[in-house]
């Protein structure tokens, strides 16, 4: 798992958005030079993701802060678990509090929901993938959180692989023609995946030589038929309407790849508190 190379740029942009020209409340209320200690504490159980992001953000706020992060990313914790501690300028800690928690809670929420889907597939051979349904500007961090939760990565962007979607198929004139054009138009090193909605389209994709097939919004019986048709010749990806209620039976129909948009676009934030106390 790797954090994005432009992490500092992302964090500085978030700090500029929140702090702007300064934390006027802390300047007015907290004496200059006042020192404090702070702890980040899990208020609910979950999977932690974003510890290094939390640390780096406070380093950017004030290099003089002493930061001790305790829990490794990808670790499951229970309510009340202390995740990290800070010592130093009380003003600095209060200035970075909200932005640090926003990142930590959001990324931990993604990791937590991803882990639930991954655990639901345990023993089936099926795997959970993320999608491009991410918050603009935060995709790299959200993909990192998915990995912390045990999920696999799909393509990172439109330049990262060929995935012929339903609109491509309609404009190109069908599955066979779309796959043919893709095979002729990209280097042989790039695999060509095509999205299909029916078993008839799936057979066309196989006949056209697709390297992978994505079956979208299909019922369980159709998924089972699709698995039998493909017969392990190419990777089969399932997407659309995947929930924690139906994920297990879909996973058992495979092994298949299961892409789940909700692990990034709808993951609830993990509840984490930030408690600051004065110190001498």
CSV table of C-alpha atoms in Angstrom, one decimal, residues 162-182 192-198 200-202 204-205 208 210 212-214 216:
chain,number,residue,atom,x,y,z
A,162,UNK,CA,-9.6,-0.4,-21.5
A,163,UNK,CA,-13.1,-0.9,-20.1
A,164,UNK,CA,-15.8,-0.8,-22.8
A,165,UNK,CA,-19.0,0.3,-21.0
A,166,UNK,CA,-22.5,0.1,-22.3
A,167,UNK,CA,-22.4,3.6,-23.9
A,168,UNK,CA,-19.2,2.7,-25.7
A,169,UNK,CA,-21.0,-0.5,-27.0
A,170,UNK,CA,-24.0,1.5,-28.2
A,171,UNK,CA,-22.0,4.1,-30.0
A,172,UNK,CA,-19.5,1.6,-31.5
A,173,UNK,CA,-22.3,-0.6,-32.9
A,174,UNK,CA,-22.3,-3.6,-30.6
A,175,UNK,CA,-20.0,-5.7,-28.4
A,176,UNK,CA,-18.2,-7.4,-31.2
A,177,UNK,CA,-17.4,-4.2,-33.1
A,178,UNK,CA,-16.3,-2.4,-29.9
A,179,UNK,CA,-14.0,-5.2,-28.8
A,180,UNK,CA,-12.5,-5.4,-32.3
A,181,UNK,CA,-11.8,-1.7,-32.4
A,182,UNK,CA,-10.2,-1.8,-29.0
A,192,UNK,CA,-9.6,-5.3,-23.0
A,193,UNK,CA,-12.5,-5.7,-20.7
A,194,UNK,CA,-16.1,-5.2,-21.8
A,195,UNK,CA,-19.3,-4.6,-19.9
A,196,UNK,CA,-22.3,-6.7,-20.8
A,197,UNK,CA,-25.9,-6.8,-19.6
A,198,UNK,CA,-27.1,-10.1,-21.0
A,200,UNK,CA,-26.1,-13.0,-25.3
A,201,UNK,CA,-23.7,-10.1,-25.1
A,202,UNK,CA,-21.5,-12.2,-22.8
A,204,UNK,CA,-20.4,-12.1,-28.1
A,205,UNK,CA,-17.6,-10.8,-25.8
A,208,UNK,CA,-14.7,-11.4,-29.9
A,210,UNK,CA,-12.3,-10.0,-24.8
A,212,UNK,CA,-12.1,-9.8,-19.2
A,213,UNK,CA,-15.9,-9.4,-18.9
A,214,UNK,CA,-18.0,-7.3,-16.6
A,216,UNK,CA,-23.7,-5.6,-14.8
